[in-house]
Every structure is written in structure tokens, then in C-alpha cells.
XYZ file of C-alpha atoms in Angstrom:
557
model
C 113.496 -14.476 -114.967
C 111.053 -11.655 -114.527
C 111.710 -9.289 -111.705
C 109.280 -7.003 -109.708
C 109.847 -3.621 -108.045
C 107.133 -4.310 -105.287
C 108.537 -5.057 -101.870
C 108.070 -8.512 -100.537
C 105.743 -9.095 -97.548
C 106.385 -11.728 -94.951
C 103.541 -14.203 -94.429
C 103.130 -13.402 -90.701
C 102.887 -9.716 -91.440
C 100.387 -10.366 -94.181
C 98.208 -12.327 -91.744
C 98.259 -9.448 -89.309
C 97.273 -7.120 -92.133
C 94.211 -9.186 -92.999
C 93.143 -9.425 -89.321
C 93.272 -5.680 -89.003
C 91.087 -5.214 -92.086
C 88.563 -7.719 -90.690
C 88.413 -5.846 -87.429
C 87.776 -2.601 -89.253
C 84.932 -4.187 -91.237
C 83.388 -5.589 -88.071
C 83.628 -2.244 -86.331
C 82.070 -0.452 -89.293
C 79.229 -2.951 -89.404
C 78.584 -2.481 -85.672
C 78.434 1.303 -86.086
C 75.965 0.955 -88.987
C 73.753 -1.342 -86.893
C 73.805 1.061 -84.008
C 72.805 3.927 -86.267
C 69.986 1.964 -87.895
C 68.543 0.265 -84.856
C 69.278 3.173 -82.531
C 66.961 5.348 -84.566
C 64.183 2.776 -84.294
C 64.604 2.200 -80.553
C 61.936 3.732 -78.287
C 63.217 6.317 -75.812
C 62.416 5.361 -72.193
C 62.853 7.626 -69.195
C 65.008 5.774 -66.704
C 63.236 4.914 -63.447
C 64.503 6.393 -60.209
C 64.083 3.273 -58.186
C 61.794 2.617 -55.229
C 60.311 5.696 -53.514
C 61.884 6.527 -50.159
C 59.225 6.141 -47.450
C 61.573 5.780 -44.490
C 61.574 8.800 -42.152
C 64.831 10.236 -40.815
C 66.105 8.673 -37.599
C 67.677 10.568 -34.741
C 71.121 9.027 -34.202
C 72.489 11.440 -31.610
C 71.596 14.578 -29.691
C 73.409 17.110 -27.592
C 72.348 16.980 -24.814
C 71.409 13.293 -24.781
C 67.810 12.365 -24.045
C 67.024 12.415 -20.295
C 70.171 14.369 -19.468
C 70.343 15.682 -15.901
C 71.749 19.014 -14.696
C 71.688 20.571 -18.186
C 72.902 24.187 -18.114
C 73.447 24.977 -21.793
C 71.638 27.183 -24.291
C 72.248 25.066 -27.411
C 70.499 21.865 -28.477
C 71.624 19.938 -31.548
C 70.021 16.928 -33.248
C 71.884 14.589 -35.635
C 70.087 12.371 -38.182
C 70.990 9.489 -40.494
C 70.154 11.499 -43.654
C 69.788 15.046 -44.922
C 66.850 16.882 -43.334
C 64.819 20.067 -43.718
C 62.994 22.140 -41.101
C 59.274 22.886 -41.611
C 57.552 25.646 -39.597
C 59.353 24.729 -36.419
C 58.243 27.870 -34.546
C 54.637 26.677 -34.730
C 55.201 22.932 -34.397
C 57.836 22.668 -31.653
C 56.107 22.362 -28.272
C 58.268 23.079 -25.236
C 56.836 22.200 -21.838
C 56.696 23.732 -19.368
C 56.208 26.986 -21.304
C 59.722 28.433 -21.264
C 59.260 31.986 -22.593
C 62.771 31.561 -23.992
C 63.176 32.736 -27.631
C 65.358 30.651 -29.926
C 66.809 30.581 -33.424
C 67.582 27.489 -35.489
C 70.170 26.505 -38.070
C 69.806 23.660 -40.512
C 73.117 22.072 -41.493
C 72.760 19.061 -43.783
C 72.109 16.127 -41.453
C 71.754 18.166 -38.256
C 69.565 20.901 -36.743
C 70.894 23.336 -34.143
C 68.639 25.313 -31.764
C 70.182 28.277 -29.946
C 68.164 29.710 -27.058
C 68.490 33.259 -25.786
C 68.632 32.278 -22.101
C 69.517 29.281 -20.008
C 66.562 27.109 -19.008
C 64.862 27.567 -15.643
C 66.599 25.757 -12.809
C 65.216 22.615 -11.086
C 62.818 21.854 -13.958
C 62.281 18.981 -16.391
C 61.763 20.193 -19.967
C 60.231 18.299 -22.879
C 60.803 19.352 -26.493
C 58.229 17.723 -28.766
C 59.036 18.460 -32.417
C 55.898 16.966 -33.970
C 56.494 16.818 -37.756
C 58.748 19.890 -37.868
C 61.804 17.958 -39.139
C 61.576 15.940 -42.396
C 63.924 14.163 -44.777
C 65.232 16.202 -47.695
C 64.108 13.965 -50.568
C 60.521 12.889 -49.859
C 59.659 15.120 -46.880
C 58.914 12.178 -44.587
C 58.613 13.590 -41.038
C 60.691 12.153 -38.225
C 58.360 10.142 -35.978
C 57.967 10.600 -32.231
C 60.813 13.105 -32.194
C 61.073 14.227 -28.587
C 63.880 15.283 -26.275
C 63.661 15.362 -22.468
C 66.220 16.891 -20.124
C 66.360 18.280 -16.604
C 68.133 21.266 -15.143
C 68.292 19.443 -11.783
C 69.534 16.024 -10.731
C 66.116 14.316 -11.172
C 63.533 13.896 -13.959
C 59.863 14.660 -13.314
C 57.795 11.596 -14.282
C 54.107 12.435 -13.750
C 51.806 12.114 -16.797
C 48.309 13.343 -17.673
C 46.470 12.036 -20.728
C 42.939 11.769 -22.087
C 40.599 12.785 -24.906
C 38.683 15.839 -26.069
C 35.282 16.038 -27.813
C 32.840 18.727 -28.847
C 29.828 18.542 -26.532
C 27.315 19.409 -29.278
C 28.542 16.911 -31.918
C 30.392 14.294 -29.841
C 33.221 14.483 -32.406
C 36.927 14.491 -31.439
C 38.685 17.865 -31.659
C 42.007 18.102 -33.477
C 44.844 20.497 -32.575
C 43.208 21.945 -29.467
C 45.438 23.163 -26.649
C 45.164 21.170 -23.418
C 46.905 22.943 -20.567
C 47.840 22.500 -16.944
C 47.593 25.817 -15.093
C 48.964 26.771 -11.703
C 46.122 26.786 -9.174
C 45.506 30.376 -8.073
C 42.499 32.450 -7.031
C 43.178 34.899 -9.854
C 43.518 32.458 -12.761
C 42.584 34.202 -16.014
C 43.199 32.029 -19.081
C 42.610 35.024 -21.359
C 45.843 36.511 -19.990
C 47.767 33.556 -18.492
C 49.412 30.778 -20.497
C 49.436 27.179 -19.223
C 52.510 25.939 -17.365
C 52.414 22.558 -19.150
C 50.486 21.876 -22.334
C 49.946 19.554 -25.261
C 47.858 19.491 -28.447
C 45.305 16.885 -29.442
C 45.861 14.511 -32.360
C 43.293 13.679 -35.054
C 41.505 11.361 -32.601
C 41.225 14.115 -29.989
C 43.789 12.381 -27.752
C 46.316 14.352 -25.697
C 49.244 13.431 -23.448
C 51.300 15.691 -21.160
C 54.410 13.976 -19.815
C 57.339 14.631 -17.493
C 55.433 17.037 -15.272
C 55.957 17.906 -11.637
C 53.880 15.995 -9.088
C 51.464 18.601 -7.684
C 48.010 20.098 -8.232
C 46.931 21.798 -11.461
C 43.840 23.186 -13.138
C 43.159 21.190 -16.347
C 41.678 23.374 -19.118
C 41.353 22.942 -22.899
C 40.896 25.771 -25.424
C 40.657 25.959 -29.226
C 43.602 28.388 -29.449
C 42.888 29.149 -33.114
C 45.569 31.846 -33.334
C 48.049 29.687 -31.386
C 48.873 32.400 -28.861
C 48.060 30.006 -25.962
C 45.468 32.461 -24.612
C 41.686 32.046 -24.511
C 39.489 34.172 -26.756
C 35.975 33.755 -25.352
C 34.175 35.311 -28.329
C 34.947 32.556 -30.825
C 36.929 29.781 -29.118
C 35.563 26.701 -27.400
C 36.822 25.596 -24.025
C 36.423 22.780 -21.511
C 37.689 22.117 -18.003
C 37.766 19.753 -15.045
C 35.989 21.429 -12.143
C 38.285 20.430 -9.298
C 42.079 20.766 -9.364
C 43.719 17.531 -10.489
C 46.587 15.861 -8.665
C 49.495 14.804 -10.876
C 51.334 11.982 -9.133
C 53.740 9.212 -9.946
C 51.018 7.244 -11.750
C 49.417 8.284 -15.038
C 45.916 9.735 -14.834
C 43.252 9.859 -17.577
C 40.692 12.638 -18.135
C 37.975 13.080 -20.744
C 36.861 16.628 -21.497
C 34.074 18.146 -23.568
C 34.442 21.545 -25.212
C 31.780 24.228 -25.624
C 31.334 27.882 -26.533
C 30.978 30.170 -23.522
C 31.212 33.862 -24.347
C 31.615 35.422 -20.902
C 32.831 38.766 -22.204
C 31.128 41.850 -20.821
C 28.030 42.757 -22.827
C 28.369 46.223 -24.372
C 26.602 48.399 -26.880
C 29.042 48.046 -29.747
C 27.592 50.807 -31.902
C 24.370 52.604 -32.806
C 23.072 53.161 -36.343
C 20.755 56.179 -36.637
C 18.681 56.446 -39.817
C 15.655 58.445 -40.874
C 13.273 55.484 -40.590
C 14.874 53.450 -37.813
C 17.531 53.407 -35.122
C 19.571 50.249 -34.387
C 21.407 49.401 -31.182
C 24.058 46.776 -31.972
C 25.370 44.649 -29.087
C 28.833 43.139 -28.735
C 27.525 39.553 -28.723
C 24.290 37.617 -29.353
C 21.473 38.197 -26.880
C 18.527 36.019 -25.920
C 15.952 38.668 -25.093
C 15.547 42.335 -24.202
C 13.012 44.267 -22.161
C 12.461 47.879 -23.183
C 11.113 50.484 -20.773
C 10.274 53.925 -22.193
C 11.247 56.689 -19.777
C 8.629 59.158 -21.005
C 5.116 58.842 -22.396
C 6.356 58.253 -25.917
C 6.622 54.674 -27.249
C 8.174 53.220 -30.390
C 7.706 49.838 -32.098
C 10.851 47.697 -32.051
C 12.152 44.186 -32.701
C 15.286 42.108 -32.161
C 17.169 41.363 -35.396
C 19.396 38.271 -35.779
C 19.878 38.032 -32.020
C 22.386 40.888 -31.944
C 20.690 44.190 -32.837
C 17.652 46.000 -31.460
C 15.838 48.111 -34.071
C 13.422 50.941 -33.216
C 11.066 52.257 -35.916
C 10.372 55.921 -36.556
C 6.607 56.462 -36.385
C 4.910 59.818 -36.094
C 4.317 61.736 -33.974
C 7.186 61.478 -31.467
C 9.734 63.780 -29.842
C 13.166 64.479 -31.322
C 14.691 61.922 -28.955
C 13.318 59.130 -26.811
C 14.959 57.792 -23.646
C 14.732 54.047 -22.988
C 16.021 51.630 -20.375
C 17.209 48.311 -21.844
C 17.384 45.156 -19.748
C 19.348 42.706 -21.925
C 19.836 38.969 -21.326
C 22.782 37.276 -23.073
C 23.285 33.586 -23.933
C 24.695 32.866 -20.448
C 21.572 34.292 -18.783
C 23.450 37.357 -17.538
C 21.266 40.486 -17.419
C 22.827 43.883 -18.189
C 21.011 47.228 -18.014
C 21.614 50.172 -20.341
C 20.206 53.689 -20.607
C 19.924 54.681 -24.241
C 18.768 57.750 -26.159
C 16.998 57.031 -29.450
C 17.457 59.889 -31.949
C 16.580 59.411 -35.623
C 18.258 61.237 -38.474
C 16.448 64.241 -39.899
C 14.807 63.563 -43.280
C 16.649 65.086 -46.238
C 14.220 64.517 -49.111
C 10.519 65.051 -49.567
C 9.722 61.375 -49.007
C 11.420 58.936 -46.680
C 12.988 55.922 -48.365
C 11.761 52.798 -46.555
C 13.430 49.411 -46.308
C 11.527 46.736 -48.281
C 8.783 44.947 -46.331
C 9.517 41.182 -46.481
C 8.067 37.934 -45.170
C 9.336 34.407 -44.484
C 7.493 31.347 -43.201
C 7.944 28.271 -41.036
C 7.778 25.775 -42.600
C 9.357 27.323 -45.665
C 7.342 27.714 -48.843
C 6.836 24.440 -50.788
C 7.757 22.312 -47.756
C 5.160 19.583 -47.030
C 2.729 19.929 -44.111
C 0.274 17.605 -42.425
C -3.451 18.366 -42.339
C -3.045 19.643 -38.773
C -0.094 21.977 -38.577
C 1.423 25.017 -36.859
C 2.389 27.829 -39.195
C 4.404 31.026 -38.702
C 4.450 34.235 -40.711
C 7.676 36.113 -39.931
C 7.863 39.798 -40.960
C 10.939 42.046 -40.940
C 8.938 44.937 -39.456
C 6.329 45.115 -36.695
C 2.791 44.875 -38.097
C 0.287 47.665 -37.601
C -2.730 46.019 -39.264
C -3.752 42.560 -40.459
C -7.008 41.680 -42.248
C -7.825 38.218 -40.920
C -10.847 37.936 -43.229
C -8.998 38.551 -46.496
C -6.100 36.207 -45.665
C -7.390 32.713 -46.479
C -6.276 29.079 -46.465
C -7.137 27.432 -49.785
C -7.628 23.645 -49.656
C -7.048 21.789 -52.959
C -8.081 24.983 -54.809
C -11.686 24.478 -53.673
C -12.250 25.535 -50.062
C -11.335 29.003 -48.813
C -11.192 29.512 -45.030
C -10.362 32.954 -43.571
C -7.554 33.371 -41.078
C -10.027 34.285 -38.327
C -11.403 30.728 -38.522
C -8.157 29.508 -36.925
C -6.438 30.207 -33.630
C -3.526 32.643 -34.012
C -1.393 34.939 -31.854
C 1.334 37.570 -32.181
C 4.691 37.631 -30.444
C 5.628 40.548 -28.169
C 7.118 42.626 -30.987
C 4.151 42.015 -33.289
C 6.216 40.701 -36.186
C 5.717 36.912 -35.853
C 2.230 35.443 -36.269
C 1.744 31.833 -35.084
C -1.256 29.981 -36.558
C -2.747 26.645 -35.497
C -4.337 25.421 -38.722
C -6.316 22.389 -39.872
C -7.470 21.263 -43.299
C -8.898 18.264 -45.138
C -6.719 18.700 -48.215
C -5.526 15.704 -50.211
C -2.878 17.392 -52.336
C -2.018 20.976 -51.379
C -2.845 23.946 -49.181
C -2.149 27.572 -50.050
C -2.140 30.726 -47.973
C -3.560 33.596 -50.004
C -2.244 36.984 -48.838
C -3.850 39.773 -50.908
C -2.076 43.094 -51.262
C -3.023 45.329 -48.355
C -3.912 42.454 -45.999
C -0.774 43.061 -43.903
C 0.442 46.618 -43.222
C 3.628 47.439 -41.297
C 4.134 50.212 -38.755
C 5.771 52.174 -41.566
C 2.549 52.006 -43.574
C 3.850 49.768 -46.380
C 2.365 46.439 -47.438
C 3.322 43.200 -49.135
C 2.601 42.411 -52.752
C -0.057 39.740 -53.330
C 1.336 36.343 -52.307
C 0.333 32.698 -52.636
C 2.283 30.442 -50.240
C 1.952 26.838 -51.407
C 2.582 23.622 -49.436
C 2.023 20.027 -50.562
C 0.273 17.666 -48.156
C 2.723 15.274 -46.561
C 2.410 11.642 -47.731
C 2.949 9.213 -44.886
C 4.576 6.566 -47.113
C 7.415 8.964 -47.983
C 8.525 9.307 -44.364
C 9.673 7.187 -41.428
C 9.121 7.033 -37.689
C 11.332 6.410 -34.633
C 10.068 5.287 -31.226
C 12.011 4.707 -28.043
C 12.553 5.585 -24.407
C 15.102 7.094 -22.040
C 16.784 4.469 -19.854
C 18.170 5.107 -16.340
C 16.347 8.415 -15.997
C 15.554 9.431 -12.432
C 11.888 10.341 -11.858
C 12.905 13.869 -10.854
C 15.158 14.334 -13.889
C 14.123 16.545 -16.769
C 15.636 15.974 -20.188
C 15.405 16.901 -23.861
C 15.473 14.147 -26.499
C 16.744 15.431 -29.844
C 16.965 13.907 -33.296
C 19.664 15.592 -35.406
C 20.821 14.996 -38.980
C 24.394 14.360 -40.135
C 25.120 18.105 -40.068
C 23.779 18.214 -36.456
C 20.804 20.311 -37.465
C 17.950 19.611 -35.049
C 15.001 17.824 -36.676
C 12.858 17.857 -33.539
C 13.144 18.164 -29.755
C 10.899 16.219 -27.351
C 10.592 16.515 -23.590
C 9.162 13.204 -22.350
C 9.728 9.460 -22.443
C 8.646 7.265 -24.199
C 9.121 9.429 -27.287
C 8.042 9.234 -30.925
C 9.577 11.161 -33.814
C 7.148 11.229 -36.740
C 7.336 12.228 -40.400
C 11.105 11.913 -40.668
C 12.613 12.179 -44.181
C 14.719 9.222 -45.303
C 18.341 9.627 -44.219
C 20.903 9.189 -41.464
C 20.405 10.645 -37.981
C 21.876 10.869 -34.491
C 19.863 10.583 -31.295
C 21.010 12.531 -28.260
C 19.682 13.492 -24.848
C 20.285 16.709 -22.898
C 19.961 16.631 -19.121
C 17.901 19.776 -18.521
C 19.119 20.604 -15.017
C 17.413 23.990 -14.712
C 14.256 22.789 -16.550
C 14.154 25.648 -19.031
C 13.738 23.321 -22.060
C 17.012 24.389 -23.668
C 20.675 23.459 -23.436
C 22.769 25.757 -21.246
C 26.507 26.170 -21.633
C 29.131 26.254 -18.861
C 31.201 29.021 -17.272
C 34.742 28.609 -16.006
C 34.590 31.676 -13.740
C 31.600 30.198 -11.883
C 33.013 26.649 -12.000
C 29.789 25.708 -13.801
C 29.836 22.771 -16.221
C 27.522 22.768 -19.268
C 24.410 20.622 -19.149
C 25.457 17.073 -20.154
C 24.688 15.735 -23.629
C 24.703 11.985 -24.256
C 24.660 10.436 -27.716
C 23.348 7.080 -28.797
C 26.566 5.324 -29.969
C 25.371 4.277 -33.424
C 24.074 6.385 -36.279
C 20.449 5.674 -37.225
C 19.640 4.803 -40.857
C 15.966 5.429 -41.612
C 14.196 4.503 -44.847
C 10.931 5.848 -46.193
C 7.772 4.129 -44.917
C 9.752 2.402 -42.121
C 9.104 2.439 -38.389
C 11.973 1.850 -35.948
C 10.859 0.742 -32.481
C 12.715 0.417 -29.171
C 15.397 2.899 -30.174
C 16.384 3.593 -26.582
C 19.046 5.909 -25.255
C 20.720 5.465 -21.874
C 21.737 8.142 -19.382
C 24.974 6.978 -17.697
C 24.719 6.569 -13.931
């Protein structure tokens, strides 16, 4: 019998051995598959799930909303998620105006406000946070986040609400300050802040809540720099003439805002030059009367509504005394005594400003065969040759300026012409060199001002009437484009707007109370409201060669 030196293996052990080898093979095969197919698999960025659009919710506050007899200096808000604070010093509105500085601390899911002083006694305070507190992840602002508490044993419950629009455009005004002021004889909103206030939303709507039941003056201002004070030079304002009574019931008020620069008119600076001397005023002016205090006179004109320029013409004394009677946009007249003294010439020849011209209508704008035309010069005119200046009709007929009626303005720099032609295609004004000479002795280069003849089929027409107008009422009917630029103003009813370019327009009516054929603004100090402006509710769409009839506008009774 043959013998072997190999150890014997039990059958059960041998089976276990084979199972283990099979497992190893399977595992190796799985690894190979993962390596092969893993390389071929496309890499995909894992999605982060649905975007969080839920704003943080206030779950608790200290003090609680509508707490009575609050005497603390700390206010803490607790939310259901992590939050961040965004520009809270600008967005948190505390009414009434507390004049109580505070600091804030953001701590995960809570915000703590610490005030320097305790709140005024026997007063209901409202803290409106706007969108100053947002969630950490998506910056969703907490909605309608407001806290009300009282330092007495009762809550004030009166409410004032309403809307705010611009009187010129009829559009709602966003983020304007609407304030309730204490009624006093010395109220000055340029120096006094409102006692209660709110800001308008995107629809121009405001609401002031939890206020004391008494009388207030209701005033709205732009408050562009957010200092809660009125800057008359560049901020609009609006007001209710009589004091309003805040009671237990809510009351609604609609205000219109307007510019009303009631600042004192001053001479801001003077600009002496060799050729001219400018007096610059602190705000726009409507007109100025100049009285020369000696026998000497100087030509002058008003530039851009804010500067009065005198021209240096020889001979004249070293200085000229004048009395200025200046009317501003509010109709206020202010008198000034002014000395005009030009700079001494330094070179052999004086350097003159260029002599320029503009026209109304502008060059290349269409005109009808009967039209009014204006030549506008930047210097007073000393001489015009009304025989050499001609109107050329279709390049055939030449008519001299003296064949038409024309007149100068007071300062002799605007020439108004009533012209008529029989042109079919174009008219041209021919201005030869030397035909217009300024007071400084310079002239324009030769010019040809061309205008096509207006074709009726390219334009539309609007006809209508003013409804509910009293026989004694005077009004101005205006058609304005989408940028509120005035197309034309009419002063009677029925009215017809002719030769209107295709486009979209608004129709509005101004109640001309003082019958001066212009809109006049209001003044808070005189308790004077601006002249009312009423808009037709719907925008007008006008197509070329179309006529719209019975486009009527109603004056509310």
C-alpha cells in the first residue's frame, strides 16, 4: 500500500475552503466591474433639493406683542430658523419717533435690540421692521414683521391710511415719508420731524397705526436722504390743508405731491468776465426786471432760468449800478441792488463766446404751410437784415423775412415769425453770413435751416370736450406723451389736437384758478394747495391717419 505525506482534509473543511475561494472570485469580479463601469459613468452634480421660499416666522418676542406697561430697554425676537439682519437702521420704523439710539445683536435664530434709554411714558410704540430680517439660506424677508407695545396700561388704536401720487404724472410714489405732525403755529418741517410716520409701498399706499386720538397735520415729503426733514430745493411734498382728527375709526386720505421751492431767493454768486457779467440766482426764476440807476444801459438776457447775463458793450463806465426785481417760480418778487463790473481786458483782442442759434421747431422737424417759427440766439441781436434772410419754398420761391410778420422778445434774442408758404415738399430758411449781428459785433456762419412739409396722412387727430366745467371756470387741456412731455396745451372746450405723431398719450386738465394760463404749485406756509390736475383714466393709443372723436375728460364735482 502506497502512503502519502500530505495531511488529510475533512470533507466539511474542504467545502468551507471552496466557498471561501468562490467568495473571493465574486468579490474580485465585482471590483473589476466597478472599475470598468465606474470609469464610463457620467459624473452628475447632486441636486440640493427644492429651493427654500418660506420666510422666517416669528415664534416669540420679548416683550410680547401688545404688551402693556413695558418699562424695559431690550427687545428680542425669536424665529423658527437662522436669520440675518439687513440694513436695519434704515428699514426699522419706530413710531412715534423715539429719538432713542439702539444697537442690535444677531444670534443665530434671534435678534436682540438694546436701546440707550427707556421708552417715553404713557405712549404706544410700533416697531415695523419691513424686510430688515431675512432667513440665512435664501434671504427671504420675514413678512409683516411688526411689534406693538405700550408704556401705559392702554394701547392707542387710531389709524390713518391712504395713497400718494405725483400731481404732474398721476403715478404712485414709492418710499415717500408720510407724517403726522403736532399742530402748532410754528410748524417747520425743514427742522421738525413728524411725531408718527410711515413710508409708502410700491402702490403709493401708506398706513399709520396705533396712534393717539387727537388732531395732527398730515404732510408727505420725498425724504430722499432719509433724515425725516424737508429739503424744499429738490424734494416734493403734499399736505392736507386742515388738521385731521384721528379717532377710534380708521380714516382715509389721498394726497398729491409737488415741488415747491419756498427757500429765500438769493444771489448765489457773480461771474465777472471781460465780455460779460453773470448774476447767478439760488433757484430758477420766471422773469426779471432790470432798472439802470444811471444813464448807462447794457444789453442782457436770462440764461436757463437761473442766471442773468449782462454784455460788455462800449462805451460804458467802469461799473454800472442796477436794481433787479426778480420773480421766482412761486410768484414771489425779490429786489436786489447789484453792481456790474467787468474784468479788465488782458490781451489785445477780447475772446468772445461763440455766437449760436437754435430754432423752434428744431431743424428737420416737419411744419405745416402756415406755421409759427422762432429763432433763438445766445446773445442779444444788434442788427438783422430782414431782406437777405429768405424763406425758400421747394427750392423755387424766395420770400424775404420782411414779407412776414415778426417780433422780438424784450431781450432781443428771440425772434418769433408768423410764416406761410405753398410748398409741397420742403421749406428752408436761408441765413447768409452777416444777416444777423450780435451786440458783441459777431455774426453767424451761412446757414440753411430745412423743414419738410407735414403730410396729413402720417399724423392723427383727437377731438373732445371738458365735462362738468362751470361757466366761470378756466382750465388748460394738455396732451402729454408717455414721458409726460407736453405735446400741446389748449385753453377752451371743445378742443382739437391736430397733427399728432402716432403713439401713446395721456390727456389731462389743469384747473387754472388764477387764469394765468399755466400750472401753479402749492405752498405749505400759506396753506395754499397746487392747482388741481385731473387725468383721463385710460391711456390713448393713436395711429397715423386716424381721428379720435368724443375723447372727453371730466372735472370731478
